[in-house]
mmCIF file of C-alpha atoms in Angstrom:
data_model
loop_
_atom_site.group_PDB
_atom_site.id
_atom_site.type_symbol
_atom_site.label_atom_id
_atom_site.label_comp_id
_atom_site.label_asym_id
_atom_site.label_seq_id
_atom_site.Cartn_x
_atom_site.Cartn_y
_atom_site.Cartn_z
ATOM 1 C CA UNK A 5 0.000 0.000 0.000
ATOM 2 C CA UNK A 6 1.516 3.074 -0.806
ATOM 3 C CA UNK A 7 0.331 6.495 -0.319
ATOM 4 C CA UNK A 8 1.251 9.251 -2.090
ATOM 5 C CA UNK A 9 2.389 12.597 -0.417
ATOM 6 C CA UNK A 10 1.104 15.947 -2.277
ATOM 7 C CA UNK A 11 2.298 18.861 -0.557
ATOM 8 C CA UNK A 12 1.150 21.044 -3.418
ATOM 9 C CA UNK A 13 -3.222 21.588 -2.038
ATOM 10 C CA UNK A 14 -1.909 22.546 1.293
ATOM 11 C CA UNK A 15 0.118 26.505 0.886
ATOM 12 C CA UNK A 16 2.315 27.911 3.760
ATOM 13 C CA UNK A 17 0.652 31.174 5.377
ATOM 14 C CA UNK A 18 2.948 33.199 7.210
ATOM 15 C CA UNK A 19 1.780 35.030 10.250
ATOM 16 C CA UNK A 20 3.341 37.371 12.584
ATOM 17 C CA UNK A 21 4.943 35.872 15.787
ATOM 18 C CA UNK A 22 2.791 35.526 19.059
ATOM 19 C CA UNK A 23 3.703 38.356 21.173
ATOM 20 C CA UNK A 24 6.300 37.725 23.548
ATOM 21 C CA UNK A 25 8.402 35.797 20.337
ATOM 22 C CA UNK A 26 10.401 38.193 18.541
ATOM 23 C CA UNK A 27 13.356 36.894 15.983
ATOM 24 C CA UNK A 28 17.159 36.730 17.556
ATOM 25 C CA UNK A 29 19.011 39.645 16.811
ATOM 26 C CA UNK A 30 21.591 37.651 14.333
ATOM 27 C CA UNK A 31 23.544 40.722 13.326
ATOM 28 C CA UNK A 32 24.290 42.349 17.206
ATOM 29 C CA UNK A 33 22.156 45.482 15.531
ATOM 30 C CA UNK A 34 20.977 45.904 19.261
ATOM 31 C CA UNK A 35 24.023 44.517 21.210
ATOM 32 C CA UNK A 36 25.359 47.348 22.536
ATOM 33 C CA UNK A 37 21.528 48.150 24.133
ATOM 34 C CA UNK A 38 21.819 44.519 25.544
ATOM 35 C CA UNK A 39 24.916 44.674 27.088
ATOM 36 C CA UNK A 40 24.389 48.125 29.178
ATOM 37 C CA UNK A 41 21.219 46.215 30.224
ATOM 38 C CA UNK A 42 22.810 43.277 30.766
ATOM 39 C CA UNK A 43 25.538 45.021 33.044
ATOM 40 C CA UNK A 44 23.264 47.133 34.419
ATOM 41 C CA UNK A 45 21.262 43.982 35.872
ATOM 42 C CA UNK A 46 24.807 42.785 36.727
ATOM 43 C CA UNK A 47 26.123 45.782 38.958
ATOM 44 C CA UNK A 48 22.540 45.372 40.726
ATOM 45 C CA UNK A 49 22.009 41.619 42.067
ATOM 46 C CA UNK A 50 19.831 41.238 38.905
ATOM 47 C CA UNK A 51 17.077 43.526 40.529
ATOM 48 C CA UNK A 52 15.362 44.641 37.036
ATOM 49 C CA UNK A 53 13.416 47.484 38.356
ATOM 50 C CA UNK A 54 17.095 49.448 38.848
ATOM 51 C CA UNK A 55 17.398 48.696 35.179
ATOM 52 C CA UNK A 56 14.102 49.890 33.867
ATOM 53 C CA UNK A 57 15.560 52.632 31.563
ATOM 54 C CA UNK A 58 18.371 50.287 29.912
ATOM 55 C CA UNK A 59 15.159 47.907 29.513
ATOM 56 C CA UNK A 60 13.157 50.286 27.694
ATOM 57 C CA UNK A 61 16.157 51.413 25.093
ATOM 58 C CA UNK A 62 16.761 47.859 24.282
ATOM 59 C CA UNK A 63 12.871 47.425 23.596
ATOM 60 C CA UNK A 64 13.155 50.723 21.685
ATOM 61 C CA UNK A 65 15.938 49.404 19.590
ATOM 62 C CA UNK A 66 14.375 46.513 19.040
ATOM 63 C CA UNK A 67 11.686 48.242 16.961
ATOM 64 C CA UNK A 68 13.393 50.456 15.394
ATOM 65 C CA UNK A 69 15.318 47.695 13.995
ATOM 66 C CA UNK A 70 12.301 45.699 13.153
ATOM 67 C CA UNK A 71 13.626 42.644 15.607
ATOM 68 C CA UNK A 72 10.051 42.774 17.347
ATOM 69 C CA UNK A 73 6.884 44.540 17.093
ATOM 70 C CA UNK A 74 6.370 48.349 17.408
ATOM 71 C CA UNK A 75 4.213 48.492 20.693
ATOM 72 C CA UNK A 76 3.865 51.790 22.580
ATOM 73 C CA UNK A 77 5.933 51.668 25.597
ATOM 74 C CA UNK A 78 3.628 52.550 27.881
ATOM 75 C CA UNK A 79 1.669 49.348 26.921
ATOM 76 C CA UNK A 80 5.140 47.621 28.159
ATOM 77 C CA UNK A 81 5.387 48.932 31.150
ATOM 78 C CA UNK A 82 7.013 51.903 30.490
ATOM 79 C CA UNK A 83 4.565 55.140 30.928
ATOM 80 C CA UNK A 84 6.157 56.756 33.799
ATOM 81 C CA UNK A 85 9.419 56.928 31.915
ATOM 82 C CA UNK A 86 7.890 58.463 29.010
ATOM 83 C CA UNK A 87 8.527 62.520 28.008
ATOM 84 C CA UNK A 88 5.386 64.369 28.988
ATOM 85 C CA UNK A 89 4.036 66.291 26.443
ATOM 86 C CA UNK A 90 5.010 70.093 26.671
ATOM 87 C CA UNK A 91 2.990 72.435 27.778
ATOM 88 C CA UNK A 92 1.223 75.282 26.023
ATOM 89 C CA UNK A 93 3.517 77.988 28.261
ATOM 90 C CA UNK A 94 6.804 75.460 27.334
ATOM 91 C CA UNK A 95 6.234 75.313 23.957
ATOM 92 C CA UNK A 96 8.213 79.314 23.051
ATOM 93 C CA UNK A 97 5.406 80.235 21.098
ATOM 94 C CA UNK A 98 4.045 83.629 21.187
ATOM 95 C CA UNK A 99 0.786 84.776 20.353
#
């Protein structure tokens, strides 16, 4: 009995990663990001919320690069380290 294998009805549909799953960064474009936050978490006892600012530039470089999903940071985790808008009086503008 032989059956025959026909790969040709069934076509590959590509889909974007779950989030969480981002591709490796093969060419170090966001090594240098990694390894502040990397020695960062080193210098103290691996306690991540002293390294929240190195975490956030390595997410930012991430997208930028296009190694993960563009996300607004304050969906990660990140709103109280984000620039607050100016202000009307800030702005320099005169009427």
């Amino acid at each position: 009995m032989s059956t025959a294998m026909n790969f040709g009805t069934k076509s590959f549909k590509a889909r974007a990663p779950d989030k969480g799953s981002f591709p490796l960064d093969h060419f170090g474009e966001c090594k240098a990001f990694k390894e502040m936050f990397m020695k960062c978490l080193s210098e103290n006892n691996f306690d991540n919320s002293r390294c929240r600012l190195q975490s956030k530039d390595y997410l930012e470089c991430r997208m930028e690069k296009q190694l993960m999903a563009k996300e607004p940071l304050e969906k990660l985790g990140f709103k109280d380290l984000m620039d607050p808008p100016p202000s009307p009086e800030n702005r320099g503008s005169k009427p």
